[in-house]
Coordinates of C-alpha atoms and ligand atoms in Angstrom, one line a residue:
X1 CA 0.2 54.8 1.3
X2 CA -1.6 51.5 1.3
X3 CA -1.2 49.5 3.7
X4 CA 1.1 46.3 2.4
X5 CA -1.8 43.2 2.2
X6 CA 0.4 41.0 3.4
X7 CA 1.0 43.5 7.0
X8 CA -1.7 42.9 9.3
X9 CA -2.1 41.7 13.3
X10 CA -4.2 38.7 13.6
X11 CA -5.8 38.3 16.8
X12 CA -7.9 34.9 17.9
X13 CA -7.0 31.5 19.9
X14 CA -3.6 30.7 18.6
X15 CA -1.4 27.8 18.5
X16 CA 1.7 28.4 17.4
X17 CA 3.8 25.0 17.7
X18 CA 6.5 27.6 19.4
X19 CA 7.6 25.5 22.6
X20 CA 8.6 28.9 24.4
X21 CA 5.1 30.5 23.4
X22 CA 2.2 27.6 22.8
X23 CA -0.5 29.5 23.2
X24 CA -0.7 33.6 22.2
X25 CA -3.6 35.8 21.7
X26 CA -1.9 37.8 18.6
X27 CA 0.6 37.5 15.3
X28 CA 2.6 40.4 13.9
X29 CA 2.7 40.1 10.0
X30 CA 5.0 42.2 8.4
X31 CA 5.0 41.6 4.5
X32 CA 4.2 38.3 4.8
X33 CA 6.3 36.9 7.7
X34 CA 5.7 37.3 11.1
X35 CA 8.0 39.1 13.3
X36 CA 6.3 38.8 16.9
X37 CA 3.7 36.4 18.7
X38 CA 2.0 37.4 21.8
X39 CA -0.5 39.3 23.4
X40 CA -2.1 42.2 21.2
X41 CA -0.7 44.7 22.5
X42 CA 3.3 43.2 21.8
X43 CA 1.5 42.2 18.5
X44 CA 0.8 45.5 17.5
X45 CA 3.9 47.0 19.0
X46 CA 6.0 44.7 16.7
X47 CA 4.1 46.3 13.0
X48 CA 4.1 49.4 11.5
X49 CA 1.3 52.1 13.0
X50 CA -2.0 52.0 11.5
X51 CA -1.4 48.3 10.7
X52 CA -4.9 46.4 10.1
X53 CA -6.3 44.0 12.8
X54 CA -7.8 40.9 11.6
X55 CA -9.7 38.5 13.8
X56 CA -10.1 35.5 12.9
X57 CA -12.6 32.7 14.5
X58 CA -12.6 29.4 16.1
X59 CA -8.6 28.0 16.5
X60 CA -5.7 29.4 15.1
X61 CA -2.6 27.3 14.2
X62 CA -0.2 26.8 11.5
X63 CA -0.7 25.9 8.3
X64 CA -0.8 22.8 7.9
X65 CA 2.4 21.0 5.5
X66 CA 1.6 17.7 3.5
X67 CA 5.1 16.5 3.4
X68 CA 4.0 13.5 0.6
X69 CA 1.8 14.6 -1.6
X70 CA 1.3 14.3 -5.6
X71 CA -0.9 17.6 -6.5
X72 CA 0.3 18.4 -9.8
X73 CA -0.6 14.8 -10.6
X74 CA -3.9 15.5 -8.8
X75 CA -4.4 18.7 -11.3
X76 CA -4.5 16.3 -13.9
X77 CA -6.6 14.1 -12.3
X78 CA -9.2 17.4 -12.1
X79 CA -9.8 16.6 -16.2
X80 CA -9.8 13.0 -15.7
X81 CA -11.6 9.9 -14.6
X82 CA -11.1 8.8 -10.9
X83 CA -12.7 5.0 -10.7
X84 CA -11.0 3.9 -7.6
X85 CA -13.9 3.9 -5.7
X86 CA -16.1 1.5 -8.2
X87 CA -17.7 -1.2 -6.3
X88 CA -17.7 -3.8 -9.6
X89 CA -16.1 -4.2 -12.6
X90 CA -19.0 -3.8 -14.4
X91 CA -19.7 -0.2 -12.4
X92 CA -16.5 1.1 -13.7
X93 CA -17.0 -0.3 -17.4
X94 CA -20.0 1.8 -16.8
X95 CA -18.2 5.1 -15.8
X96 CA -15.4 4.6 -18.7
X97 CA -18.1 4.4 -20.9
X98 CA -19.9 7.5 -19.5
X99 CA -16.6 9.5 -19.2
X100 CA -15.7 8.9 -23.4
X101 CA -19.0 9.7 -24.5
X102 CA -18.6 12.9 -22.9
X103 CA -14.9 13.7 -23.8
X104 CA -13.8 15.0 -27.0
X105 CA -13.8 11.8 -29.7
X106 CA -10.4 11.0 -30.2
X107 CA -8.0 11.8 -27.0
X108 CA -7.3 9.1 -24.6
X109 CA -9.6 8.2 -22.1
X110 CA -6.8 9.3 -19.0
X111 CA -7.7 8.6 -15.3
X112 CA -7.4 6.5 -12.4
X113 CA -8.0 3.4 -10.6
X114 CA -6.8 2.3 -7.6
X115 CA -8.7 -0.5 -7.0
X116 CA -8.1 -3.7 -5.3
X117 CA -9.3 -6.9 -7.3
X118 CA -10.7 -8.5 -4.2
X119 CA -12.4 -5.5 -3.5
X120 CA -14.5 -5.2 -6.6
X121 CA -17.6 -7.6 -6.8
X122 CA -16.4 -9.8 -9.3
X123 CA -13.1 -10.4 -7.3
X124 CA -11.0 -9.9 -10.6
X125 CA -9.9 -6.7 -12.5
X126 CA -11.0 -5.3 -16.1
X127 CA -9.3 -6.8 -18.9
X128 CA -8.5 -4.8 -22.0
X129 CA -10.8 -5.7 -23.9
X130 CA -13.9 -4.8 -21.5
X131 CA -11.7 -1.4 -21.4
X132 CA -11.8 -0.5 -25.0
X133 CA -15.1 -1.9 -25.5
X134 CA -16.8 0.6 -23.0
X135 CA -14.6 3.7 -24.5
X136 CA -15.8 3.0 -27.9
X137 CA -12.2 1.9 -29.5
X138 CA -10.5 4.9 -28.5
X139 CA -7.2 4.3 -26.2
X140 CA -7.4 3.5 -22.7
X141 CA -5.2 4.3 -19.4
X142 CA -5.9 4.1 -16.3
X143 CA -3.0 5.1 -13.7
X144 CA -3.2 2.4 -10.5
X145 CA -1.5 4.9 -7.3
X146 CA 1.1 5.9 -9.2
X147 CA 2.3 2.7 -9.6
X148 CA 0.6 0.2 -12.0
X149 CA -1.6 0.5 -14.6
X150 CA -4.7 -0.9 -16.6
X151 CA -4.9 -0.3 -20.2
X152 CA -6.9 -1.4 -23.0
X153 CA -5.8 -2.9 -26.0
X154 CA -5.7 -0.4 -28.2
X155 CA -3.7 1.5 -25.7
X156 CA -1.1 -1.8 -25.4
X157 CA -1.0 -1.7 -29.7
X158 CA -0.2 2.3 -29.5
X159 CA 2.3 1.3 -26.6
X160 CA 4.0 -1.7 -29.3
X161 CA 3.0 -4.0 -26.6
X162 CA 2.6 -7.7 -28.2
X163 CA 2.7 -11.1 -27.6
X164 CA 6.5 -11.4 -27.7
X165 CA 7.1 -8.1 -26.6
X166 CA 9.7 -8.4 -23.0
X167 CA 9.2 -7.2 -19.6
X168 CA 11.1 -4.0 -18.6
X169 CA 13.6 -4.4 -15.8
X170 CA 11.8 -3.8 -12.7
X171 CA 8.1 -3.8 -14.1
X172 CA 5.5 -6.6 -15.4
X173 CA 3.1 -7.0 -18.6
X174 CA 0.8 -9.2 -16.7
X175 CA -0.3 -11.6 -19.7
X176 CA -3.0 -14.6 -19.7
X177 CA -3.0 -18.5 -19.9
X178 CA -2.8 -17.3 -23.9
X179 CA -0.4 -15.2 -23.6
X180 CA -1.7 -11.9 -24.3
X181 CA -1.0 -9.1 -22.3
X182 CA -4.2 -8.5 -19.9
X183 CA -4.2 -5.1 -19.7
X184 CA -2.0 -4.6 -15.9
X185 CA 0.9 -3.3 -16.3
X186 CA 2.7 -3.6 -13.1
X187 CA 5.4 -1.2 -11.9
X188 CA 6.1 2.5 -12.8
X189 CA 8.6 0.7 -16.0
X190 CA 5.4 -1.4 -17.7
X191 CA 2.8 1.4 -17.2
X192 CA 5.1 3.6 -18.4
X193 CA 5.0 1.6 -22.1
X194 CA 1.5 3.5 -21.9
X195 CA 2.0 6.5 -20.3
X196 CA 5.0 6.9 -22.8
X197 CA 2.5 6.5 -25.7
X198 CA 0.3 9.3 -24.8
X199 CA 0.5 12.7 -26.1
X200 CA 2.9 14.2 -23.9
X201 CA 1.3 17.3 -21.9
X202 CA 2.3 21.1 -22.4
X203 CA 2.9 23.9 -20.3
X204 CA -0.3 25.5 -20.3
X205 CA -1.7 22.5 -19.8
X206 CA 0.2 22.0 -16.0
X207 CA -0.3 25.7 -15.1
X208 CA -3.7 25.0 -16.0
X209 CA -3.7 21.9 -13.8
X210 CA -2.1 23.7 -10.8
X211 CA -4.5 26.4 -10.9
X212 CA -7.5 24.0 -10.6
X213 CA -6.4 21.8 -7.6
X214 CA -4.7 24.5 -5.4
X215 CA -8.1 25.4 -3.9
X216 CA -8.6 22.1 -2.5
X217 CA -5.5 22.2 -0.5
X218 CA -6.7 25.2 0.9
X219 CA -9.7 24.5 1.4
X220 CA -8.0 22.1 3.8
X221 CA -6.1 24.2 5.7
X222 CA -2.4 23.0 3.5
X223 CA -0.4 25.8 2.4
X224 CA 2.8 24.1 1.9
X225 CA 3.4 20.8 0.1
X226 CA 5.8 17.8 -1.2
X227 CA 5.7 16.6 -4.4
X228 CA 8.1 13.5 -4.2
X229 CA 8.2 12.4 -7.7
X230 CA 8.9 15.0 -10.4
X231 CA 10.4 14.7 -14.4
X232 CA 12.2 17.9 -15.9
X233 CA 8.3 19.1 -17.9
X234 CA 7.3 19.0 -14.4
X235 CA 10.1 21.2 -12.2
X236 CA 10.0 23.7 -14.9
X237 CA 5.5 23.9 -14.6
X238 CA 5.9 24.4 -10.8
X239 CA 8.9 27.1 -11.4
X240 CA 6.6 28.6 -13.8
X241 CA 3.7 29.0 -11.9
X242 CA 6.2 30.4 -9.0
X243 CA 7.5 32.6 -11.3
X244 CA 4.0 34.2 -12.6
X245 CA 2.8 34.3 -8.7
X246 CA 0.4 31.0 -9.6
X247 CA 1.6 29.4 -6.8
X248 CA -0.5 30.4 -3.7
X249 CA 1.0 27.2 -2.0
X250 CA 4.7 26.6 -1.1
X251 CA 6.2 23.7 -2.6
X252 CA 9.5 21.8 -2.1
X253 CA 9.6 19.7 -5.3
X254 CA 12.0 16.4 -5.4
X255 CA 13.3 15.6 -9.2
X256 CA 13.2 12.1 -9.9
X257 CA 16.0 10.1 -10.2
X258 CA 16.7 6.9 -12.7
X259 CA 18.9 4.3 -11.0
X260 CA 20.0 3.1 -14.6
X261 CA 21.4 7.3 -15.3
X262 CA 24.1 8.1 -13.4
X263 CA 22.5 11.0 -11.0
X264 CA 25.8 14.0 -12.5
X265 CA 23.8 13.0 -15.8
X266 CA 20.6 12.9 -15.0
X267 CA 20.7 16.2 -13.6
X268 CA 23.1 17.4 -16.1
X269 CA 20.0 16.5 -18.2
X270 CA 17.2 18.2 -15.9
X271 CA 19.8 21.4 -15.8
X272 CA 20.0 21.5 -19.9
X273 CA 16.2 21.4 -20.1
X274 CA 16.2 24.4 -18.2
X275 CA 15.7 23.3 -14.7
X276 CA 16.9 25.2 -12.2
X277 CA 19.1 22.8 -9.6
X278 CA 20.2 25.3 -7.3
X279 CA 16.8 26.4 -6.9
X280 CA 16.9 25.2 -2.9
X281 CA 15.5 28.6 -0.6
X282 CA 12.1 30.2 -3.0
X283 CA 9.9 31.4 -1.4
X284 CA 6.7 29.0 -3.1
X285 CA 9.2 27.1 -4.9
X286 CA 12.1 25.2 -4.3
X287 CA 14.1 21.9 -5.1
X288 CA 14.6 19.3 -2.6
X289 CA 15.9 16.1 -2.3
X290 CA 16.1 13.5 -5.4
X291 CA 13.9 10.9 -5.3
X292 CA 14.2 7.5 -5.8
X293 CA 11.6 3.8 -5.9
X294 CA 13.1 1.2 -4.6
X295 CA 10.1 -1.1 -4.4
X296 CA 6.5 -1.3 -4.7
X297 CA 3.6 -1.1 -2.8
X298 CA 1.8 -2.8 0.4
X299 CA -2.0 -2.4 -1.2
X300 CA -0.5 -4.6 -5.3
X301 CA 1.7 -7.3 -2.6
X302 CA 4.8 -5.9 -4.6
X303 CA 7.0 -4.0 -1.6
X304 CA 10.1 -5.3 -0.7
X305 CA 10.3 -8.2 2.0
X306 CA 12.5 -10.3 3.9
X307 CA 9.4 -13.0 4.0
X308 CA 8.0 -14.1 0.9
X309 CA 4.6 -12.8 0.0
X310 CA 1.6 -14.9 1.7
X311 CA 0.0 -17.3 -1.1
X312 CA 3.4 -17.1 -3.4
X313 CA 5.9 -19.2 -4.7
X314 CA 8.5 -17.1 -2.5
X315 CA 8.1 -14.2 -4.4
X316 CA 9.7 -11.4 -1.5
X317 CA 8.3 -8.2 -3.9
X318 CA 9.9 -6.1 -6.5
X319 CA 13.4 -3.7 -6.1
X320 CA 12.8 -1.4 -8.8
X321 CA 16.2 0.5 -8.4
X322 CA 19.5 -1.7 -8.2
X323 CA 21.2 -1.7 -5.7
X324 CA 24.4 -0.2 -7.3
X325 CA 21.4 2.6 -8.7
X326 CA 20.7 3.7 -5.2
X327 CA 24.0 3.7 -3.8
X328 CA 25.2 5.8 -5.9
X329 CA 22.7 8.4 -6.1
X330 CA 22.8 8.0 -1.8
X331 CA 27.0 9.1 -2.6
X332 CA 26.6 11.6 -4.9
X333 CA 23.7 13.0 -2.7
X334 CA 25.9 13.1 0.0
X335 CA 28.8 14.5 -1.5
X336 CA 26.7 17.3 -3.7
X337 CA 24.3 18.4 -1.1
X338 CA 21.2 17.3 -3.3
X339 CA 19.9 15.1 -0.3
X340 CA 18.0 11.7 -1.5
X341 CA 14.4 10.3 -0.2
X342 CA 14.0 6.9 -0.7
X343 CA 10.3 5.3 -1.6
X344 CA 10.8 2.4 0.4
X345 CA 7.9 0.3 1.6
X346 CA 8.4 -3.0 2.7
X347 CA 11.5 -4.1 5.3
X348 CA 13.9 -5.0 3.0
X349 CA 14.0 -2.2 1.1
X350 CA 14.4 0.0 3.9
X351 CA 17.3 -2.1 5.3
X352 CA 18.4 -1.8 1.3
X353 CA 18.2 2.2 2.0
X354 CA 19.7 1.9 5.4
X355 CA 22.8 0.5 3.5
X356 CA 22.9 3.4 1.4
X357 CA 22.3 5.7 3.7
X358 CA 25.3 4.3 5.5
X359 CA 27.6 4.5 2.2
X360 CA 26.9 8.2 2.1
X361 CA 27.3 9.4 5.5
X362 CA 30.7 7.9 5.6
X363 CA 31.1 11.1 2.7
X364 CA 29.5 13.1 4.6
X365 CA 27.3 13.0 7.9
X366 CA 23.8 13.2 6.6
X367 CA 22.2 16.1 8.8
X368 CA 20.2 18.5 7.1
X369 CA 20.8 17.4 3.9
X370 CA 17.2 16.1 3.8
X371 CA 17.8 12.3 2.9
X372 CA 14.1 10.6 3.9
X373 CA 12.8 7.1 4.4
X374 CA 9.8 7.7 2.5
X375 CA 6.5 5.5 3.9
X376 CA 8.2 2.6 5.2
X377 CA 5.4 1.3 7.2
X378 CA 5.9 -2.3 6.3
X379 CA 7.1 -3.5 9.8
X380 CA 10.0 -1.5 10.5
X381 CA 11.9 -2.8 13.3
X382 CA 13.2 -1.0 16.0
X383 CA 16.9 -1.1 15.4
X384 CA 16.0 0.2 11.7
X385 CA 14.4 2.6 13.7
X386 CA 16.9 3.5 15.4
X387 CA 20.2 3.8 12.3
X388 CA 17.7 6.0 10.1
X389 CA 17.6 8.1 13.5
X390 CA 21.6 8.0 13.8
X391 CA 22.1 8.4 10.2
X392 CA 20.0 11.9 10.4
X393 CA 17.6 10.4 8.4
X394 CA 13.9 11.8 8.2
X395 CA 10.9 9.8 7.8
X396 CA 8.0 10.6 5.8
X397 CA 4.9 9.0 7.2
X398 CA 1.2 8.8 5.6
X399 CA -1.8 7.7 7.8
X400 CA -3.9 7.5 5.5
X401 CA -2.6 4.5 3.4
X402 CA -3.7 2.8 6.4
X403 CA -7.0 3.6 5.8
X404 CA -7.2 3.1 2.5
X405 CA -4.8 0.1 2.1
X406 CA -5.1 -1.2 5.6
X407 CA -8.6 -4.0 4.3
X408 CA -5.9 -5.3 1.8
X409 CA -3.6 -5.8 4.5
X410 CA -6.0 -7.4 6.5
X411 CA -6.9 -10.2 4.2
X412 CA -3.9 -11.1 3.8
X413 CA -1.5 -10.6 6.8
X414 CA -4.3 -10.2 9.1
X415 CA -5.5 -8.2 11.8
X416 CA -2.2 -8.2 14.2
X417 CA 0.2 -8.0 11.2
X418 CA -1.5 -5.2 10.1
X419 CA -1.5 -3.3 13.2
X420 CA 2.2 -3.5 13.1
X421 CA 2.4 -1.7 10.2
X422 CA 2.4 2.1 9.9
X423 CA 4.2 2.0 13.6
X424 CA 3.6 5.9 14.1
X425 CA 3.5 5.4 17.8
X426 CA 6.8 3.5 17.8
X427 CA 8.7 6.5 14.9
X428 CA 7.9 9.1 17.0
X429 CA 9.3 7.3 20.4
X430 CA 12.8 6.3 18.3
X431 CA 13.8 9.8 18.3
X432 CA 14.0 10.1 14.7
X433 CA 11.9 13.3 12.8
X434 CA 8.9 12.2 11.4
X435 CA 6.8 14.2 8.5
X436 CA 3.1 13.7 7.7
X437 CA 1.1 13.8 4.9
X438 CA -1.1 12.1 2.8
X439 CA -0.1 10.1 -0.2
X440 CA -3.0 11.7 -1.6
X441 CA -3.5 13.7 -5.1
X442 CA -6.3 16.2 -3.8
X443 CA -8.4 14.9 -6.2
X444 CA -8.7 11.3 -6.0
X445 CA -10.5 10.0 -3.8
X446 CA -7.9 6.2 -2.1
X447 CA -6.0 9.0 0.1
X448 CA -7.9 11.8 1.9
X449 CA -5.1 15.3 2.2
X450 CA -7.5 16.4 4.9
X451 CA -5.2 17.0 8.2
X452 CA -8.0 16.8 9.8
X453 CA -9.1 14.1 9.2
X454 CA -6.3 12.6 9.5
X455 CA -5.4 13.5 13.4
X456 CA -8.6 11.4 14.1
X457 CA -7.1 7.8 12.1
X458 CA -4.0 8.7 14.1
X459 CA -5.6 8.7 16.9
X460 CA -8.0 5.7 16.2
X461 CA -5.9 3.8 13.6
X462 CA -9.2 2.9 11.8
X463 CA -9.3 1.5 8.4
X464 CA -11.1 1.9 5.7
X465 CA -15.4 -0.1 5.9
X466 CA -14.6 -0.6 9.7
X467 CA -14.3 3.2 11.0
X468 CA -15.1 1.8 14.5
X469 CA -12.5 0.0 15.4
X470 CA -8.9 0.6 15.8
X471 CA -6.3 -1.7 13.9
X472 CA -3.3 -1.4 16.1
X473 CA -4.4 0.8 18.7
X474 CA -0.6 0.8 20.8
X475 CA 0.8 2.3 17.3
X476 CA -1.8 5.1 17.6
X477 CA -0.7 8.8 18.5
X478 CA -2.2 11.6 20.5
X479 CA -3.8 14.6 19.1
X480 CA -0.8 17.2 19.7
X481 CA 1.6 14.6 18.1
X482 CA -0.8 14.3 15.1
X483 CA -0.5 18.1 14.6
X484 CA 3.2 18.3 15.3
X485 CA 3.3 15.5 11.9
X486 CA 1.3 17.6 10.0
X487 CA 3.0 21.4 11.1
X488 CA 6.9 20.6 12.4
X489 CA 7.7 17.8 11.0
X490 CA 6.2 18.0 7.9
X491 CA 8.4 21.0 7.5
X492 CA 11.8 19.5 8.5
X493 CA 10.9 16.7 5.3
X494 CA 9.9 19.3 3.4
X495 CA 13.7 21.5 4.2
X496 CA 11.7 24.5 5.5
X497 CA 12.6 25.4 9.2
X498 CA 10.7 28.7 9.1
X499 CA 7.2 27.0 8.2
X500 CA 5.0 24.5 10.4
X501 CA 5.6 26.9 14.0
X502 CA 4.5 31.1 13.7
X503 CA 7.3 32.5 15.6
X504 CA 9.4 35.7 14.7
X505 CA 11.1 34.9 11.4
X506 CA 8.5 32.1 9.8
X507 CA 6.3 32.5 7.4
X508 CA 2.9 34.0 8.3
X509 CA 1.1 30.7 6.9
X510 CA -2.3 29.5 9.2
X511 CA -5.3 28.7 9.5
X512 CA -8.6 29.0 11.8
X513 CA -10.2 25.8 12.5
X514 CA -13.8 25.2 13.6
X515 CA -12.0 22.6 16.7
X516 CA -8.8 23.4 19.0
X517 CA -7.4 20.1 17.3
X518 CA -5.8 19.3 21.0
X519 CA -8.9 19.8 22.9
X520 CA -11.4 18.0 20.7
X521 CA -12.0 14.6 20.1
X522 CA -10.7 12.7 17.3
X523 CA -14.4 12.8 16.0
X524 CA -14.5 16.6 16.7
X525 CA -11.4 17.0 14.5
X526 CA -12.7 15.4 11.8
X527 CA -15.8 16.7 11.5
X528 CA -14.5 20.1 11.8
X529 CA -13.9 22.9 8.7
X530 CA -11.0 25.0 8.0
X531 CA -12.6 28.6 8.4
X532 CA -10.1 30.4 6.8
X533 CA -6.8 29.7 5.4
X534 CA -3.7 32.6 5.0
X535 CA -0.7 32.0 3.3
X536 CA 1.7 34.7 3.3
X537 CA 0.1 36.9 5.6
X538 CA -3.4 37.0 3.2
X539 CA -6.5 35.1 3.9
X540 CA -6.5 32.4 0.3
X541 CA -9.5 31.0 1.7
X542 CA -12.7 31.6 3.7
X543 CA -15.7 28.7 4.2
X544 CA -18.7 29.8 3.2
Ligands
ZN601 ZN1 5.9 6.0 -3.3
ZN602 ZN1 3.6 8.7 -3.1

């Protein structure tokens, strides 16, 4: 009988993240699961006779988990333009022009512009008219960090946005002095007006995107993710990919709620569309907690704060889900056990989420339900951290956002306040369960997904444009804590306790790293390669 390819003994220098046996020489794997860790002889003895032995180079660790990454959007991005790193409006427009010229006429020009006006040479955003000229009249839509968007005049017209169009609830159509839309659409509800006018992608499109994007994750050692905001068609795409054996990564997908629609109604609509919401423990695909967006972001100046945003006339940020809608989802998520993760960046949004969690906890204790504070980086207080911990609410942090949004925050708030944002040290000291992640897509350039890179950033607290200086060194964490965030911590957020560790019963997902991340300097980690990635006992990536 031919040996099962997912039955193997892996030997090498192995970090298990299992406190009982933190470092071992071998892992015994049967049918893609760990059956033993320990000495080479112990691992061999735990496997069927004649199980092959695979010696892996470097240092072996559990496969990395990103507890907040928009992989499906990243897949779509492989067929889109990304001008997030443009240095000027002129360069951005030139690249739109080139992209439009090399992609089929008639189709929309779609892509990403994770830009800040102050980072562009002209000190402003591109206008709708400029975008249209660059695309030779074809409709243009550029997504800004999954919150906002830029549209050309043709795209605005296709969306029916004219001088008299009212702002949607929770969003804003930016207008010039003459009342005409500038092309900037602030927050999801406004951006969705144009996105909704684009031809809808098909299941075949999404399956193709997933095939295209996964190698980028495996290359950096990520074997498991949480994709944190999925509509019905997107959930079905993942489930279909898993059924067809096309998911090499393990994915926890969060169904996207809508504060304007009662949760039971929303869930019924998803189920009617074909989403199996009961699929909570699948091997490669599972439904995670529901997701709501509660406020804007730190980079755009739209996160919900107690103090007004600097330079504004008493503007405290955007609340994108009503407080009543939030409470309704939270209580429902506790009652049904569905769980709820909430995008809450600013301290005031964190307060609203905590209140909702307390209401939910009166219905049922939240432990094990996957209630998650997502982002929570603009100055959560020690008291907030304690309340979240006492409520058994998980925390999904994204250190790469400190890097990419750091320069904008420094300009708005100064170095000292920016240094207190993304308080990883304080989160860990609070005793909360914290997962690491990127908030990237695997395709964009603005939030790098590579965990080894993030280990450097979390230890050094660096921001984009200034890799030499720490911003808020008091909130730095250690190498061991960094590794834990991207393994055991992220596994908790992914609702998958059998990941992130190499111990009997756990999935046999692991990485072979060029350096030992617990002994290397942060810079050595940052510059190291992932030599091999194994998922469910099979090698899915090898460095050349
Ligand atoms: Zn978010
Ligand atoms: Zn996100």
